[in-house]
Amino acid sequence: MAKFLIIRFSSIGDIVLTTPVIRCLRKKFPDAEIHFLTKQSFKGIVASNPYIDKVHTLGDSYELMLHELKTEAYDYIIDLHHNLRTLRIKRFLKGVKSFSFNKLNVEKFIYTNFKINTLPKKHIVDRNFEAIASLGVVDDGLGLDYFIPGADKIKKGDIPTAHMLGYIAVVIGAALATKKMPLHKLQELCTAIQYPIILLGGKEDAEEGKAIAAIDDIKIYNACGKFNLNESADIVSGAKLVVTHDTGLMHIAAALQKPIISVWGNTVPDFGMYPYYGKTSSQHYDVVEINKLWCRPCSKIGYNKCPQGHFKCMELIAVNEIVNLVNDRLGK
């Protein structure tokens, strides 16, 4: 019986994007033992995954974690993070055969610094599968997984009555500021959408959510910071449509097979992390972005503020374009 360790420390979206590999590895090796290593703060993303036997976390003591992993006596390591920390783990667990995901950092550097796109036209999910091709694991085409534990299911009364018959989820948060629309754009968008809205984001987005909801506190419910990630995912699962930045909830929405309107700032879909529904799904997503902007993409991740000071990648986004897509999706 083979024993596998899959490594992906962060972040929300990146971890969700590993789930097809986990599922297909289980299909290929049904009797294997599959473990997953991530940061403690992201454990909840994979804790309910039925294809995983055990979740290890990177906590306060790196040394303790290394020795814990050594006692497991793995046969294979599937490194889907591929950085210095994972290199240290692989060296410590010497003798364990490993497979590593190619991050294409050189190609991303060329694209962000010289605006020359040499990246392969492949989704990161497909590149994850390339890392373990020699194991004979193939994509089943079923897309991403996201398992919401029963304790985190939204209960009656958790959202307003005005939203019980249908709502749009608008994800206002993002890991970094250059990946999200500025407040005035979000206010303009939520004013123009003529349908109940639930705003999603973390505690750090609560104040902006409050300012947006103040436009119409009957139509707009500010859920930012009020629910944990799994509860927010369940709100996404109940939405008729998800409008989102390039962020973790975008990938969760794709895993839940929800229609998506994705709004892109300093990052670009060409990085290979656009919504992924799988090869057997009929669902589709829309992309809203400013093309042919000389400074875009400026980073493979993002910044706390626009390096050029103008933030045109978001400021030039036409809100009416998003509203038209919303109306098309809702059949208005």
Coordinates of C-alpha atoms in Angstrom, one line a residue:
M1 CA 0.0 0.0 0.0
A2 CA 1.6 3.3 -1.2
K3 CA 1.7 6.3 1.1
F4 CA 1.6 9.8 -0.4
L5 CA 2.3 13.2 1.1
I6 CA 0.9 16.2 -0.9
I7 CA 2.2 19.6 0.0
R8 CA 0.6 22.9 -0.6
F9 CA 1.0 25.5 2.2
S10 CA -1.1 28.3 0.8
S11 CA -3.2 30.1 -0.3
I12 CA -7.0 29.4 -0.4
G13 CA -7.3 29.3 -4.2
D14 CA -4.0 27.4 -4.7
I15 CA -5.1 24.7 -2.3
V16 CA -8.5 24.4 -3.9
L17 CA -6.7 24.0 -7.3
T18 CA -4.9 20.9 -6.0
T19 CA -8.2 19.0 -5.3
P20 CA -8.4 17.3 -8.8
V21 CA -5.0 15.8 -8.2
I22 CA -6.1 14.5 -4.8
R23 CA -9.3 13.0 -6.2
C24 CA -7.6 11.4 -9.2
L25 CA -4.7 10.1 -7.1
R26 CA -7.3 8.3 -4.9
K27 CA -8.9 6.9 -8.0
K28 CA -5.6 5.6 -9.4
F29 CA -4.5 4.2 -6.0
P30 CA -7.7 3.4 -4.1
D31 CA -5.9 1.6 -1.3
A32 CA -3.2 4.2 -0.8
E33 CA -2.8 6.4 2.2
I34 CA -2.9 10.1 1.2
H35 CA -1.8 12.8 3.5
F36 CA -1.9 16.6 2.9
L37 CA 0.5 19.2 4.4
T38 CA -0.6 22.9 4.6
K39 CA -0.5 25.9 7.0
Q40 CA -2.7 25.6 10.1
S41 CA -4.8 28.6 9.0
F42 CA -5.8 26.7 5.8
K43 CA -6.5 23.3 7.4
G44 CA -10.3 23.8 7.1
I45 CA -10.1 23.8 3.3
V46 CA -9.1 20.2 3.2
A47 CA -10.2 18.8 6.5
S48 CA -13.5 17.5 5.2
N49 CA -12.0 16.1 1.9
P50 CA -13.0 12.4 1.8
Y51 CA -10.0 11.5 -0.4
I52 CA -7.5 12.6 2.3
D53 CA -6.6 10.3 5.2
K54 CA -4.7 12.8 7.3
V55 CA -3.9 16.5 7.3
H56 CA -0.6 17.8 8.7
T57 CA -0.1 21.5 9.4
L58 CA 2.8 23.9 9.5
G59 CA 2.5 25.3 13.0
D60 CA 4.8 27.0 15.5
S61 CA 7.6 24.5 15.3
Y62 CA 9.0 23.7 11.9
E63 CA 11.4 21.1 13.5
L64 CA 8.6 19.3 15.2
M65 CA 6.7 19.1 11.9
L66 CA 9.7 17.7 10.1
H67 CA 10.1 14.9 12.7
E68 CA 6.4 14.2 12.6
L69 CA 6.5 13.7 8.9
K70 CA 9.6 11.5 9.1
T71 CA 7.7 9.0 11.4
E72 CA 5.1 8.6 8.6
A73 CA 7.5 6.8 6.3
Y74 CA 6.2 8.1 3.0
D75 CA 6.7 6.4 -0.3
Y76 CA 6.1 9.5 -2.4
I77 CA 6.0 13.3 -2.0
I78 CA 3.9 15.4 -4.4
D79 CA 5.2 18.9 -4.0
L80 CA 2.6 21.3 -5.4
H81 CA 4.1 24.3 -3.7
H82 CA 7.8 24.0 -4.7
N83 CA 9.7 26.5 -2.7
L84 CA 12.6 26.6 -0.3
R85 CA 10.6 25.2 2.6
T86 CA 9.3 22.3 0.6
L87 CA 12.9 21.6 -0.6
R88 CA 14.0 21.4 3.0
I89 CA 11.2 18.9 3.7
K90 CA 12.2 16.7 0.8
R91 CA 15.9 16.8 1.8
F92 CA 15.0 15.9 5.4
L93 CA 12.9 13.0 4.2
K94 CA 15.7 11.7 2.1
G95 CA 15.1 8.6 0.1
V96 CA 11.5 9.5 -0.5
K97 CA 10.7 9.8 -4.2
S98 CA 9.3 13.3 -5.0
F99 CA 7.4 15.0 -7.8
S100 CA 7.4 18.8 -8.1
F101 CA 5.1 21.3 -9.7
N102 CA 6.8 23.7 -12.1
K103 CA 6.0 27.3 -10.9
L104 CA 7.3 28.8 -14.2
N105 CA 8.8 31.7 -12.2
V106 CA 11.2 32.7 -15.0
E107 CA 8.3 33.0 -17.5
K108 CA 6.3 35.0 -14.9
F109 CA 9.2 37.3 -14.3
I110 CA 9.6 37.9 -18.1
Y111 CA 5.9 38.6 -18.4
T112 CA 5.6 41.0 -15.4
N113 CA 8.8 42.9 -16.1
F114 CA 9.0 42.9 -19.9
K115 CA 5.4 42.2 -20.9
I116 CA 6.4 39.3 -23.1
N117 CA 4.1 36.3 -22.5
T118 CA 6.0 33.0 -22.8
L119 CA 3.7 31.1 -20.5
P120 CA 2.1 27.9 -21.8
K121 CA -1.7 28.2 -22.5
K122 CA -2.5 25.8 -19.7
H123 CA -4.4 26.0 -16.5
I124 CA -2.5 25.4 -13.3
V125 CA -4.6 22.3 -12.7
D126 CA -3.2 20.8 -15.9
R127 CA 0.3 21.7 -14.8
N128 CA -0.3 20.0 -11.5
F129 CA -1.2 16.8 -13.3
E130 CA 1.9 17.1 -15.4
A131 CA 4.0 16.9 -12.2
I132 CA 2.6 13.4 -11.5
A133 CA 2.2 12.1 -15.1
S134 CA 4.8 9.4 -14.5
L135 CA 2.5 7.9 -11.8
G136 CA -0.1 7.3 -14.4
V137 CA -2.6 9.7 -12.7
V138 CA -4.8 11.3 -15.3
D139 CA -7.4 14.1 -14.9
D140 CA -11.0 12.8 -14.8
G141 CA -12.3 16.1 -16.1
L142 CA -14.6 16.6 -13.1
G143 CA -13.1 19.9 -12.0
L144 CA -12.4 21.1 -8.5
D145 CA -13.7 19.9 -5.1
Y146 CA -14.8 21.8 -2.1
F147 CA -16.5 20.0 0.8
I148 CA -18.5 22.0 3.3
P149 CA -18.9 20.3 6.7
G150 CA -22.4 20.1 8.0
A151 CA -21.6 22.3 11.0
D152 CA -20.7 25.1 8.6
K153 CA -23.9 25.0 6.5
I154 CA -25.9 28.2 6.6
K155 CA -29.0 28.0 8.7
K156 CA -32.3 29.7 8.3
G157 CA -32.0 33.2 9.7
D158 CA -28.3 33.5 9.0
I159 CA -29.1 35.6 6.0
P160 CA -31.9 38.2 5.7
T161 CA -35.4 37.2 4.6
A162 CA -35.1 39.6 1.6
H163 CA -32.3 37.3 0.2
M164 CA -34.0 33.9 0.8
L165 CA -35.5 33.7 -2.7
G166 CA -32.2 34.5 -4.5
Y167 CA -29.2 36.7 -4.4
I168 CA -25.9 37.5 -6.1
A169 CA -22.7 37.0 -4.2
V170 CA -20.3 39.9 -4.7
V171 CA -16.9 39.1 -3.4
I172 CA -15.3 42.5 -2.4
G173 CA -12.2 41.1 -0.8
A174 CA -8.8 40.1 -2.2
A175 CA -5.5 39.2 -0.7
L176 CA -3.9 42.4 -2.0
A177 CA -5.3 45.8 -2.9
T178 CA -4.3 45.8 -6.5
K179 CA -6.5 42.7 -7.1
K180 CA -9.7 44.4 -6.0
M181 CA -11.8 47.2 -7.3
P182 CA -11.7 50.5 -5.2
L183 CA -14.6 51.3 -2.9
H184 CA -16.2 53.8 -5.2
K185 CA -16.3 51.3 -8.0
L186 CA -17.9 48.6 -5.8
Q187 CA -20.4 51.2 -4.6
E188 CA -21.3 52.1 -8.2
L189 CA -21.6 48.4 -9.1
C190 CA -23.9 47.5 -6.2
T191 CA -26.0 50.6 -6.8
A192 CA -26.5 49.6 -10.5
I193 CA -27.3 45.9 -9.9
Q194 CA -31.1 45.5 -9.4
Y195 CA -31.1 42.3 -7.5
P196 CA -30.5 41.3 -3.9
I197 CA -26.7 41.2 -3.1
I198 CA -24.7 39.5 -0.4
L199 CA -21.2 41.0 0.1
L200 CA -18.4 38.5 0.9
G201 CA -15.0 39.1 2.4
G202 CA -12.9 38.8 5.5
K203 CA -13.0 40.9 8.7
E204 CA -10.6 43.3 7.0
D205 CA -13.3 44.0 4.4
A206 CA -16.1 44.7 6.9
E207 CA -15.8 48.5 6.9
E208 CA -15.9 48.7 3.1
G209 CA -18.8 46.3 3.2
K210 CA -20.6 48.5 5.6
A211 CA -20.0 51.5 3.3
I212 CA -21.4 49.6 0.3
A213 CA -24.4 48.2 2.2
A214 CA -25.3 51.8 3.3
I215 CA -26.4 52.4 -0.2
D216 CA -29.4 50.2 0.3
D217 CA -29.4 48.0 3.4
I218 CA -32.4 46.1 2.2
K219 CA -31.0 45.1 -1.2
I220 CA -27.4 44.7 0.1
Y221 CA -26.4 42.5 3.0
N222 CA -22.8 42.9 4.3
A223 CA -21.6 39.4 5.3
C224 CA -17.9 40.4 5.4
G225 CA -16.2 39.1 8.5
K226 CA -19.5 37.5 9.8
F227 CA -18.8 34.0 8.5
N228 CA -15.9 31.7 8.4
L229 CA -14.5 30.4 5.1
N230 CA -16.7 27.3 4.9
E231 CA -19.8 29.3 5.8
S232 CA -18.9 31.9 3.1
A233 CA -18.5 29.0 0.7
D234 CA -22.0 27.8 1.6
I235 CA -23.3 31.3 0.8
V236 CA -21.6 31.1 -2.5
S237 CA -23.2 27.7 -3.2
G238 CA -26.6 29.3 -2.7
A239 CA -25.9 32.2 -5.0
K240 CA -27.5 32.6 -8.5
L241 CA -24.3 34.3 -9.7
V242 CA -20.9 35.2 -8.2
V243 CA -19.1 38.5 -9.1
T244 CA -15.6 38.2 -7.8
H245 CA -12.0 39.4 -8.0
D246 CA -9.1 37.0 -8.6
T247 CA -9.3 35.5 -5.2
G248 CA -9.9 32.3 -3.2
L249 CA -13.7 32.5 -3.3
M250 CA -13.5 32.6 -7.1
H251 CA -12.0 29.2 -7.1
I252 CA -14.4 27.9 -4.5
A253 CA -17.3 29.2 -6.7
A254 CA -15.8 27.3 -9.6
A255 CA -15.5 24.1 -7.4
L256 CA -19.2 24.6 -6.6
Q257 CA -20.0 25.0 -10.3
K258 CA -21.5 28.5 -9.9
P259 CA -21.6 31.0 -12.8
I260 CA -18.8 33.5 -12.3
I261 CA -18.1 37.1 -13.5
S262 CA -14.4 37.5 -12.7
V263 CA -12.9 41.0 -12.5
W264 CA -9.1 41.3 -13.0
G265 CA -6.8 44.1 -11.9
N266 CA -3.0 43.7 -11.8
T267 CA -3.0 39.9 -12.4
V268 CA -4.1 38.3 -15.6
P269 CA -5.9 35.0 -16.5
D270 CA -2.8 34.1 -18.6
F271 CA -1.1 33.1 -15.4
G272 CA -3.3 30.0 -15.6
M273 CA -5.5 30.6 -12.5
Y274 CA -8.8 31.5 -14.1
P275 CA -12.0 29.8 -13.0
Y276 CA -11.7 26.0 -13.6
Y277 CA -14.9 24.0 -14.0
G278 CA -13.4 20.8 -15.5
K279 CA -13.6 19.3 -18.9
T280 CA -17.1 17.7 -18.4
S281 CA -18.9 20.8 -17.2
S282 CA -21.2 23.1 -19.3
Q283 CA -20.8 26.0 -16.8
H284 CA -18.8 29.0 -18.0
Y285 CA -17.3 32.3 -16.6
D286 CA -16.9 35.8 -17.9
V287 CA -13.7 37.9 -17.7
V288 CA -13.7 41.6 -17.2
E289 CA -10.3 43.3 -17.5
I290 CA -8.4 46.1 -19.2
N291 CA -6.4 44.7 -22.0
K292 CA -3.4 46.3 -23.6
L293 CA -2.5 48.4 -20.6
W294 CA 1.3 48.9 -20.8
C295 CA 1.9 48.2 -17.1
R296 CA -0.2 45.1 -16.7
P297 CA 0.5 42.6 -15.3
C298 CA 2.8 44.3 -12.8
S299 CA 3.0 41.3 -10.5
K300 CA 2.2 37.6 -10.4
I301 CA 0.6 38.2 -7.0
G302 CA -0.2 41.8 -6.3
Y303 CA 0.7 44.9 -4.2
N304 CA -0.8 46.9 -1.4
K305 CA -1.1 49.8 -3.8
C306 CA -0.5 50.5 -7.5
P307 CA 3.2 50.9 -8.2
Q308 CA 2.4 53.5 -10.8
G309 CA 0.0 55.4 -8.7
H310 CA -2.8 55.5 -11.2
F311 CA -4.4 52.1 -10.7
K312 CA -5.8 52.1 -14.2
C313 CA -6.2 48.4 -14.3
M314 CA -9.2 48.8 -12.0
E315 CA -10.1 52.4 -12.4
L316 CA -10.8 52.0 -16.1
I317 CA -13.1 49.0 -15.5
A318 CA -16.5 49.9 -17.0
V319 CA -19.1 49.1 -14.3
N320 CA -21.8 49.0 -16.9
E321 CA -20.0 46.1 -18.6
I322 CA -20.3 44.1 -15.4
V323 CA -23.9 45.1 -14.9
N324 CA -24.7 44.0 -18.5
L325 CA -23.1 40.6 -17.8
V326 CA -25.1 40.3 -14.6
N327 CA -28.4 41.1 -16.4
D328 CA -27.5 38.6 -19.2
R329 CA -26.9 35.9 -16.7
L330 CA -30.1 36.7 -14.8
G331 CA -32.1 36.8 -18.1
K332 CA -33.1 40.4 -17.7

